[in-house]
GROMACS .gro file of C-alpha atoms in nm:
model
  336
    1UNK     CA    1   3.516  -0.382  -3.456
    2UNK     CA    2   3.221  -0.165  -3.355
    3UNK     CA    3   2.844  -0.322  -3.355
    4UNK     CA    4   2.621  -0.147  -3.557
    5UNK     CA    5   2.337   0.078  -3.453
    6UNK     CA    6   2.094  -0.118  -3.560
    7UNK     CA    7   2.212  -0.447  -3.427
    8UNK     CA    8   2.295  -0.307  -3.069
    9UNK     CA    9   1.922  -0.379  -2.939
   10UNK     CA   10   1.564  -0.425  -3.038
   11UNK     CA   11   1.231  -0.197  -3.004
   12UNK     CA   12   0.905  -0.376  -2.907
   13UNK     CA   13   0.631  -0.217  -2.985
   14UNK     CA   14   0.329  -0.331  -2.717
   15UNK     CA   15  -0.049  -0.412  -2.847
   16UNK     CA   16  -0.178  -0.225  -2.635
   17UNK     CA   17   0.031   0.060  -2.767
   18UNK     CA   18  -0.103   0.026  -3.069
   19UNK     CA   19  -0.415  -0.017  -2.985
   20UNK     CA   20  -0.438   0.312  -2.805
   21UNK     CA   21  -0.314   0.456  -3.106
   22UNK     CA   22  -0.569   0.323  -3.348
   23UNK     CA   23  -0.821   0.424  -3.093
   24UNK     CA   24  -0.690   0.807  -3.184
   25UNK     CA   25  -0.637   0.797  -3.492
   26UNK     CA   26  -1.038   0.683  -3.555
   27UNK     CA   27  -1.169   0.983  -3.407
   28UNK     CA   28  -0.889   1.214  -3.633
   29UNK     CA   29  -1.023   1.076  -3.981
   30UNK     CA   30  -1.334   1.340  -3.998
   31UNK     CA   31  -1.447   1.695  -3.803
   32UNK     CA   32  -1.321   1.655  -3.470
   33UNK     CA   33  -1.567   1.541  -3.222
   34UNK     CA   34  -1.762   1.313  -3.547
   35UNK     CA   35  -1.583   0.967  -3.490
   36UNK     CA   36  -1.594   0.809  -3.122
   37UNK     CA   37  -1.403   0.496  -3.096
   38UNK     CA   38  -1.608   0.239  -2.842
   39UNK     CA   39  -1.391  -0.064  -2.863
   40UNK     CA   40  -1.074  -0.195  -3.058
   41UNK     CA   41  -0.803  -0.474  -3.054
   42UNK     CA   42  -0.424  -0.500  -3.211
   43UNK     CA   43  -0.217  -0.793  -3.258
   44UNK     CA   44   0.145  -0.752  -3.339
   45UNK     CA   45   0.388  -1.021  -3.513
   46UNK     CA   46   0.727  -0.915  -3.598
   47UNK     CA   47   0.719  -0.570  -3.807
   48UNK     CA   48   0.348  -0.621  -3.904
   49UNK     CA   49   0.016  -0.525  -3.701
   50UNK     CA   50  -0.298  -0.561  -3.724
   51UNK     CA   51  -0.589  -0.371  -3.595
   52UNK     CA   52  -0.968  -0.340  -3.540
   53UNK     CA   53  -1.156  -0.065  -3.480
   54UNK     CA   54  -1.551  -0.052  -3.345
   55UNK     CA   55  -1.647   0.309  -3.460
   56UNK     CA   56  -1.971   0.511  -3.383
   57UNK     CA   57  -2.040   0.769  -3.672
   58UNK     CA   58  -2.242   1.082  -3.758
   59UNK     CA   59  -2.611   1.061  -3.921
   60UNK     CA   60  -2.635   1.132  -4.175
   61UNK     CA   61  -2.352   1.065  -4.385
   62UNK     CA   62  -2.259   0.826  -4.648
   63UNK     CA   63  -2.142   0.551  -4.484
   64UNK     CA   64  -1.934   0.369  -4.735
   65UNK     CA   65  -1.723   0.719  -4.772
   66UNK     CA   66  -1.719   0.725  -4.424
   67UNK     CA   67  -1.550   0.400  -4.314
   68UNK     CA   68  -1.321   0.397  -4.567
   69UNK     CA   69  -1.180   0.720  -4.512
   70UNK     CA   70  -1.209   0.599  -4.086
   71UNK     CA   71  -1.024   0.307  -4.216
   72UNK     CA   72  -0.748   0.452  -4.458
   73UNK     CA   73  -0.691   0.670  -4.215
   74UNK     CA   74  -0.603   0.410  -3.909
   75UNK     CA   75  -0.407   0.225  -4.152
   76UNK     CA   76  -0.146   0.528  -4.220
   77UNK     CA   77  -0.140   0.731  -3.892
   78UNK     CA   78  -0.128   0.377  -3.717
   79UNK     CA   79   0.196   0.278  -3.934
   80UNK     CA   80   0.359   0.640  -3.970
   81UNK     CA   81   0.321   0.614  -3.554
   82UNK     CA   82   0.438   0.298  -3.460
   83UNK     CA   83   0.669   0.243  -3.770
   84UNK     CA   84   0.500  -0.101  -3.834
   85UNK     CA   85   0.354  -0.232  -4.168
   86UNK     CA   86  -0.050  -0.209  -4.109
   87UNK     CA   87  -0.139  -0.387  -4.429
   88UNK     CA   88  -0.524  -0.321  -4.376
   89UNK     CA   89  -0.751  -0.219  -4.052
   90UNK     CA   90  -1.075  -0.309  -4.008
   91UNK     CA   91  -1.336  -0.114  -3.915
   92UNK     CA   92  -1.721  -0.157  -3.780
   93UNK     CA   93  -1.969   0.077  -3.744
   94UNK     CA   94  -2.209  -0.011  -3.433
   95UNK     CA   95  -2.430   0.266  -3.434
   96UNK     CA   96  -2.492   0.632  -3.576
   97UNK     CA   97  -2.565   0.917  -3.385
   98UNK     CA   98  -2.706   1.265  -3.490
   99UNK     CA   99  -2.422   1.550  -3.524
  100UNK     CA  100  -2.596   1.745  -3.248
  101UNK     CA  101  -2.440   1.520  -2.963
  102UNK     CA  102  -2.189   1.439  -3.101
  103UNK     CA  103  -2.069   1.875  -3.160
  104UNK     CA  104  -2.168   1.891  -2.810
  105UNK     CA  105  -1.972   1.620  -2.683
  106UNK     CA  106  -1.695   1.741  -2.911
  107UNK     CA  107  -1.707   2.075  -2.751
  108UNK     CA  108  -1.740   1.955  -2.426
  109UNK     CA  109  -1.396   1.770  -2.436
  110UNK     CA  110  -1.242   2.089  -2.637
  111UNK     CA  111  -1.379   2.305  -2.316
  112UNK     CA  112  -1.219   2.041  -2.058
  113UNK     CA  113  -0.850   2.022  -2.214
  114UNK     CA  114  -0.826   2.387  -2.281
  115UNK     CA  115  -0.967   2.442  -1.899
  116UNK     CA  116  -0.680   2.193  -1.778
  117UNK     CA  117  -0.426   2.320  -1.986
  118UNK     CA  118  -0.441   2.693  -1.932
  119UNK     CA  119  -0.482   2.573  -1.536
  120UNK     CA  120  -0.773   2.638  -1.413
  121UNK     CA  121  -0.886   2.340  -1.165
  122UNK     CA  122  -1.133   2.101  -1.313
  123UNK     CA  123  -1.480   1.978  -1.095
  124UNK     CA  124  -1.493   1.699  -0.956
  125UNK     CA  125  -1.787   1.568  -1.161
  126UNK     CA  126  -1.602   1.644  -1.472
  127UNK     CA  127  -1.283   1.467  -1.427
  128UNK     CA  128  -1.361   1.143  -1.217
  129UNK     CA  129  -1.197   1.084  -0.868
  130UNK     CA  130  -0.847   1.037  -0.875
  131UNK     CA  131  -0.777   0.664  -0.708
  132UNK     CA  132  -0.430   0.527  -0.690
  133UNK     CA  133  -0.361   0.257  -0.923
  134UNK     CA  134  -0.402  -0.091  -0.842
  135UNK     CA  135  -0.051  -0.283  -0.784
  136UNK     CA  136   0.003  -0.614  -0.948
  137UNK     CA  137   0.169  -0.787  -0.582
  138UNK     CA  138   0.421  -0.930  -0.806
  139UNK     CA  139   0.629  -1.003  -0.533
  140UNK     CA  140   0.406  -1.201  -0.304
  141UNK     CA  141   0.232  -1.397  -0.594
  142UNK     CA  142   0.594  -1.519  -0.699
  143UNK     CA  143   0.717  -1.612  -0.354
  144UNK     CA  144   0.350  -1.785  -0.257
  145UNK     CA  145   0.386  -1.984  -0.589
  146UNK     CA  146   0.710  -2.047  -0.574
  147UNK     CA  147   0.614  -2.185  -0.241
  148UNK     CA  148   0.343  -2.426  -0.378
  149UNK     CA  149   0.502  -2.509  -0.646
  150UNK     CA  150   0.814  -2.706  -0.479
  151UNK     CA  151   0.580  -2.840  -0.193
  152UNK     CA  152   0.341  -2.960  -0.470
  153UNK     CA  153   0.613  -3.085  -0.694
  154UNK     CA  154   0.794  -3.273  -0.395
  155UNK     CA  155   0.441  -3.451  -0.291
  156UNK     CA  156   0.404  -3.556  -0.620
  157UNK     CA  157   0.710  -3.724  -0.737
  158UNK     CA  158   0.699  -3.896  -0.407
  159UNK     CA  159   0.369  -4.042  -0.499
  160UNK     CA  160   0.441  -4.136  -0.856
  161UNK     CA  161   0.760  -4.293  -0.731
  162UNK     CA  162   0.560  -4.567  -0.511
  163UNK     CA  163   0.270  -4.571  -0.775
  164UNK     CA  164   0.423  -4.588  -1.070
  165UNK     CA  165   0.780  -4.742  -0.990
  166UNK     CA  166   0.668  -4.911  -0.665
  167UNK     CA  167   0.912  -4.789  -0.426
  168UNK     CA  168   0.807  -4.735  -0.052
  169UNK     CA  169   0.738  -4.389   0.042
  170UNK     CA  170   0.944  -4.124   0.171
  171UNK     CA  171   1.009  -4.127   0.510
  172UNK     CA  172   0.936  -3.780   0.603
  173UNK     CA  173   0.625  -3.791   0.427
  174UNK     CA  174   0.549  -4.122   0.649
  175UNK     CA  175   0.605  -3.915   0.929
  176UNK     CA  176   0.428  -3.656   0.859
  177UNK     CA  177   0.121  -3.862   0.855
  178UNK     CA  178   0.196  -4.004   1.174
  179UNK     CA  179   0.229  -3.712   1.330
  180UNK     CA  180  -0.123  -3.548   1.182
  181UNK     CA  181  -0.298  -3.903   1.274
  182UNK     CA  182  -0.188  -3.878   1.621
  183UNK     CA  183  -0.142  -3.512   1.733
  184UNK     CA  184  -0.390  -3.336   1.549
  185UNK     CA  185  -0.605  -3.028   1.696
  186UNK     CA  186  -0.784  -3.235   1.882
  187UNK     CA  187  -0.468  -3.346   2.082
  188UNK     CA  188  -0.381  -2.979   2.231
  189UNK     CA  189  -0.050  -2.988   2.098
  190UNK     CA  190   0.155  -2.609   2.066
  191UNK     CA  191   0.266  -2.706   1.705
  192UNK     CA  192  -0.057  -2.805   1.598
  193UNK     CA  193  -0.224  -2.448   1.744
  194UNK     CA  194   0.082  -2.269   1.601
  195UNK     CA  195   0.037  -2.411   1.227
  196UNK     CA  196  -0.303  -2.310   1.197
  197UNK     CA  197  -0.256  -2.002   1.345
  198UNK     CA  198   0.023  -1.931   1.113
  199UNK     CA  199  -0.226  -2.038   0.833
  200UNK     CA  200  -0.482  -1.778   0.966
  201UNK     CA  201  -0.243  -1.545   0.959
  202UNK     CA  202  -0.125  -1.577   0.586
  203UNK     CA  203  -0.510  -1.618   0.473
  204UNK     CA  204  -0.597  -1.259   0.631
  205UNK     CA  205  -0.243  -1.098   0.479
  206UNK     CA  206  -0.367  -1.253   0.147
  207UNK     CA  207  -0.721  -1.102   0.192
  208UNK     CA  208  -0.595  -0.768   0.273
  209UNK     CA  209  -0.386  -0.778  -0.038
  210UNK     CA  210  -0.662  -0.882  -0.263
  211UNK     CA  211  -0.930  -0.568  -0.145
  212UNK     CA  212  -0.630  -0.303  -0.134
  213UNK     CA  213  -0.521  -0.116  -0.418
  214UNK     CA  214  -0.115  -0.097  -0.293
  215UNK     CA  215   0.136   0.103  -0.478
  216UNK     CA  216   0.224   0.293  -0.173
  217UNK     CA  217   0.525   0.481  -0.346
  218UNK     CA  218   0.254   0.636  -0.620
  219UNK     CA  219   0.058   0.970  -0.570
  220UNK     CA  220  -0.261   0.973  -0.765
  221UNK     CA  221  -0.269   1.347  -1.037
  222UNK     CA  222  -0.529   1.526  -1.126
  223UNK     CA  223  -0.736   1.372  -1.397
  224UNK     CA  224  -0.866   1.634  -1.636
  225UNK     CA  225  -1.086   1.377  -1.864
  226UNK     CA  226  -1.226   1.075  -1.757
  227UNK     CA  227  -1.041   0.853  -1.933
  228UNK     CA  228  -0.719   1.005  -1.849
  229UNK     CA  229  -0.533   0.823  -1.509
  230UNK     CA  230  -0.156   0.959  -1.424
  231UNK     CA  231   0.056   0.896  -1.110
  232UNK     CA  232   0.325   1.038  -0.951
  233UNK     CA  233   0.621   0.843  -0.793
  234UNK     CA  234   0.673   0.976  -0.438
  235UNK     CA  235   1.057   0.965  -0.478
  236UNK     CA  236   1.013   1.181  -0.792
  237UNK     CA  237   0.789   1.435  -0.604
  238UNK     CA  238   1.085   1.466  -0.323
  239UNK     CA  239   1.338   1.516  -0.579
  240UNK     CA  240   1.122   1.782  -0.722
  241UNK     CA  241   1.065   1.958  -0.366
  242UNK     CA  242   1.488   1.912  -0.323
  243UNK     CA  243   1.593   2.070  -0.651
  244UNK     CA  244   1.340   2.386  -0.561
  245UNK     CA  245   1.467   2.398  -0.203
  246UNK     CA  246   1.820   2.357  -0.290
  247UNK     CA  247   1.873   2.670  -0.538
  248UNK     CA  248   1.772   2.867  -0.223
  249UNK     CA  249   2.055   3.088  -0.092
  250UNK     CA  250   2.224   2.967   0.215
  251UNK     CA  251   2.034   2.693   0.258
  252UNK     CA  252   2.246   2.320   0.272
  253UNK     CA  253   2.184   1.992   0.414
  254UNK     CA  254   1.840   1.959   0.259
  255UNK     CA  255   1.642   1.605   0.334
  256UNK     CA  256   1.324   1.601   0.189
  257UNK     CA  257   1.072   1.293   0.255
  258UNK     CA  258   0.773   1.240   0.081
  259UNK     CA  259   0.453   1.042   0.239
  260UNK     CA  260   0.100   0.951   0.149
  261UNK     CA  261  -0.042   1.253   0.323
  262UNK     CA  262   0.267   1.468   0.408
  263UNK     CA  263   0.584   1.630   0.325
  264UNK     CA  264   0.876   1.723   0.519
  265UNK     CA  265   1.152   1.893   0.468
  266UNK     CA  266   1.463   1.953   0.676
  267UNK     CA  267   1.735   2.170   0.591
  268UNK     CA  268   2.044   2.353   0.706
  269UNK     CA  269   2.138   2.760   0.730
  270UNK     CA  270   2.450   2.862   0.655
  271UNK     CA  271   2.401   3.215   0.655
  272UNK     CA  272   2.132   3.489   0.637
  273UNK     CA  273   1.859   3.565   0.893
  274UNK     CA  274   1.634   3.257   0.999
  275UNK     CA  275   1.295   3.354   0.952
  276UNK     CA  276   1.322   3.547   0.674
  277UNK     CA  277   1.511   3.239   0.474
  278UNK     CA  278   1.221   3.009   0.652
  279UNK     CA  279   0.953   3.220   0.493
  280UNK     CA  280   1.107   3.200   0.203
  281UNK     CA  281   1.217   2.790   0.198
  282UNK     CA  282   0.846   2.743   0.274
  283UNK     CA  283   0.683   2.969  -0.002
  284UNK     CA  284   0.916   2.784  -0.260
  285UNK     CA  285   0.805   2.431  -0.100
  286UNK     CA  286   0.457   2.520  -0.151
  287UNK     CA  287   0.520   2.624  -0.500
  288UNK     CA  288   0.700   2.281  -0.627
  289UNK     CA  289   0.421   2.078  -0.445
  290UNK     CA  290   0.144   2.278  -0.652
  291UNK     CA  291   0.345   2.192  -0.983
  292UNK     CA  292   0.369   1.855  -0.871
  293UNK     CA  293  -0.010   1.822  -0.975
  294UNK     CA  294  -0.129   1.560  -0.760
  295UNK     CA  295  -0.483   1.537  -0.631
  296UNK     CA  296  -0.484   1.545  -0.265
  297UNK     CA  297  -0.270   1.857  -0.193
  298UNK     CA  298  -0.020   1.702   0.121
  299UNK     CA  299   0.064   1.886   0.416
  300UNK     CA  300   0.408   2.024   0.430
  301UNK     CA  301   0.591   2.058   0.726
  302UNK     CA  302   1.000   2.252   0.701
  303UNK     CA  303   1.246   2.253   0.953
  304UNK     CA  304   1.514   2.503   0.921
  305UNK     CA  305   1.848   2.440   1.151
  306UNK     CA  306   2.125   2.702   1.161
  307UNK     CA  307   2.431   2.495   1.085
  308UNK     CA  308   2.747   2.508   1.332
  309UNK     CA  309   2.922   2.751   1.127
  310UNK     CA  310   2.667   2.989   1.057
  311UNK     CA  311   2.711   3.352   1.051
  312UNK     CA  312   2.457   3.583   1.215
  313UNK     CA  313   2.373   3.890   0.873
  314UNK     CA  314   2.626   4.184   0.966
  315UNK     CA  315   2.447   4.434   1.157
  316UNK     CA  316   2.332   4.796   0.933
  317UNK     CA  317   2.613   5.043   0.904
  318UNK     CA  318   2.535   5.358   1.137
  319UNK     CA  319   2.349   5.641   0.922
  320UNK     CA  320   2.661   5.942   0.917
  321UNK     CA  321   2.515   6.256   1.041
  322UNK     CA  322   2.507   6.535   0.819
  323UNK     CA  323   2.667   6.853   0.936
  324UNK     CA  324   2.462   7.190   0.841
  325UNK     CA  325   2.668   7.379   0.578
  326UNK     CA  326   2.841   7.708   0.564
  327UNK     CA  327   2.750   7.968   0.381
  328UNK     CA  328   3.122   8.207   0.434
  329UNK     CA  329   2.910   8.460   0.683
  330UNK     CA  330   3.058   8.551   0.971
  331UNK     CA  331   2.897   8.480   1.358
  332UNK     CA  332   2.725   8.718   1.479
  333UNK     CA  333   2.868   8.877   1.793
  334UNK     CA  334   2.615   8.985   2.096
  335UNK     CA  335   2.806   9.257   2.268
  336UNK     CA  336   3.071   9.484   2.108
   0.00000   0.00000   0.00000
């Protein structure tokens, strides 16, 4: 008996999601460029959401007109997006501001996304610096707490034990105050010296984790607005360069790797002349590296091998010489 479709999984539906959404759909209810959204919140429970939007609107206008449409308007394009019941959003005003700025500002933005999408490249006053996003360490925040937590939960039920149920204490942890009492630093003992150089160590890797951004594997894009922040994965960037390099004729064996900085690209030749299919591998590297979009253009570097089996381009066929034709007249003789 099959599962039904609708029973086979669920679909969760983030705040922040919807929160970016109600953001948008403030600054669609009137003339575009009229509503700018400054701050919001969402909270989601089950199939029903609910959402708050801080709005700053055009003077003059009527401002109970206003904020209801604002608000009907969040309510519906906030449900028909997300597909969850918005019973009601509310919405404050914080401030008005004459139609002047806000037109300009309006046409400002219109100016930047039509500039981006018809690809022309946008200054770098306009769009913000690209930065690479800042990793969350998952990794070594679960292993260092996992770490604490076990050393910290192992201390403490040994001293509840001998508080609380009077039992003597544990005999490593006996020892281990033995051993600190009487070969501390000021001993000159190698374990001591190696412990709190270890613990030097792991304070500077944690430092260095905590004032670097990470996400190594992540090329920063171009950022057309401000507000806009998009990264590339570096494996998806070489599998983009290996697709383009790939539909090349003649070319095989193609290993593409992708750095911070740099790309390189090695590939095999299984026929065809070498520099003329190296011009040409190279020319369609640097086009799939411009489509990639990212914001420090990286340095590409190909390496073209012939493979064992490959077959030098069959020389050009001999031009046949063309023999004068004959008219039927007869030679003329010299001497009779």
């Amino acid at each position: 008996m099959s599962t039904p479709a609708a029973d086979r999984g669920s679909t969760t539906v983030a705040d922040r999601a919807v929160r970016r959404i109600a953001e948008r759909a403030a600054t669609e209810a009137l003339a575009p460029g009229e509503v700018r959204a400054t701050r919001s919140s969402a909270s989601v429970r089950g199939r029903r959401a609910r959402v708050a939007v801080t709005v700053t609107l055009p003077y003059p206008a009527v401002l109970d007109d206003a904020g209801e449409r604002v608000r009907s308007h969040v309510a519906d394009r906030t449900a028909r997006l997300t597909g969850l019941a918005v019973p009601s959003a509310r919405v404050r005003v914080r401030e008005l501001c004459p139609r002047s700025e806000t037109a300009a500002e309006a046409a400002t933005e219109v100016e930047a996304r039509a500039g981006a999408g018809a690809g022309e490249s946008v200054p770098e006053g306009g769009g913000g610096r690209a930065r690479r996003p800042w990793s969350q360490r998952r990794l070594p925040v679960a292993m260092l707490a996992f770490a604490a937590a076990a050393v910290c939960g192992v201390l403490l039920y040994d001293v509840l034990a001998v508080h609380a149920a009077g039992r003597p204490p544990a005999r490593w942890r006996a020892d281990l105050m033995d051993r600190l009492t009487t070969h501390g630093p000021a001993a000159g003992a190698w374990p001591g010296a190696a412990a709190a150089f270890g613990v030097l160590c792991l304070g500077v890797w944690l430092l260095v984790l905590a004032v670097t951004p990470g996400g190594r594997g992540r090329l920063p894009m171009r950022t057309p607005l401000p507000d806009v922040h998009a990264v590339l994965d570096r494996g998806a960037a070489a599998s983009l360069l290996r697709d383009a390099v790939s539909e090349l004729p003649g070319v095989t064996r193609v290993k593409v790797r992708v750095g911070r900085r740099r790309a390189r690209v090695r590939a095999g030749l299984a026929f065809g002349e070498p520099e003329a299919a190296l011009q040409t591998l190279t020319e369609a590297a640097d086009r799939a590296l411009a489509a990639c979009g990212v914001a420090r253009p990286l340095r590409l570097r190909v390496r073209l091998r012939p493979d064992p089996a490959w077959r030098a381009p069959a020389p050009a066929p001999a031009p046949i010489p063309v023999l004068p034709e004959d008219d039927g007249s007869a030679p003329e003789s010299g001497d009779r």
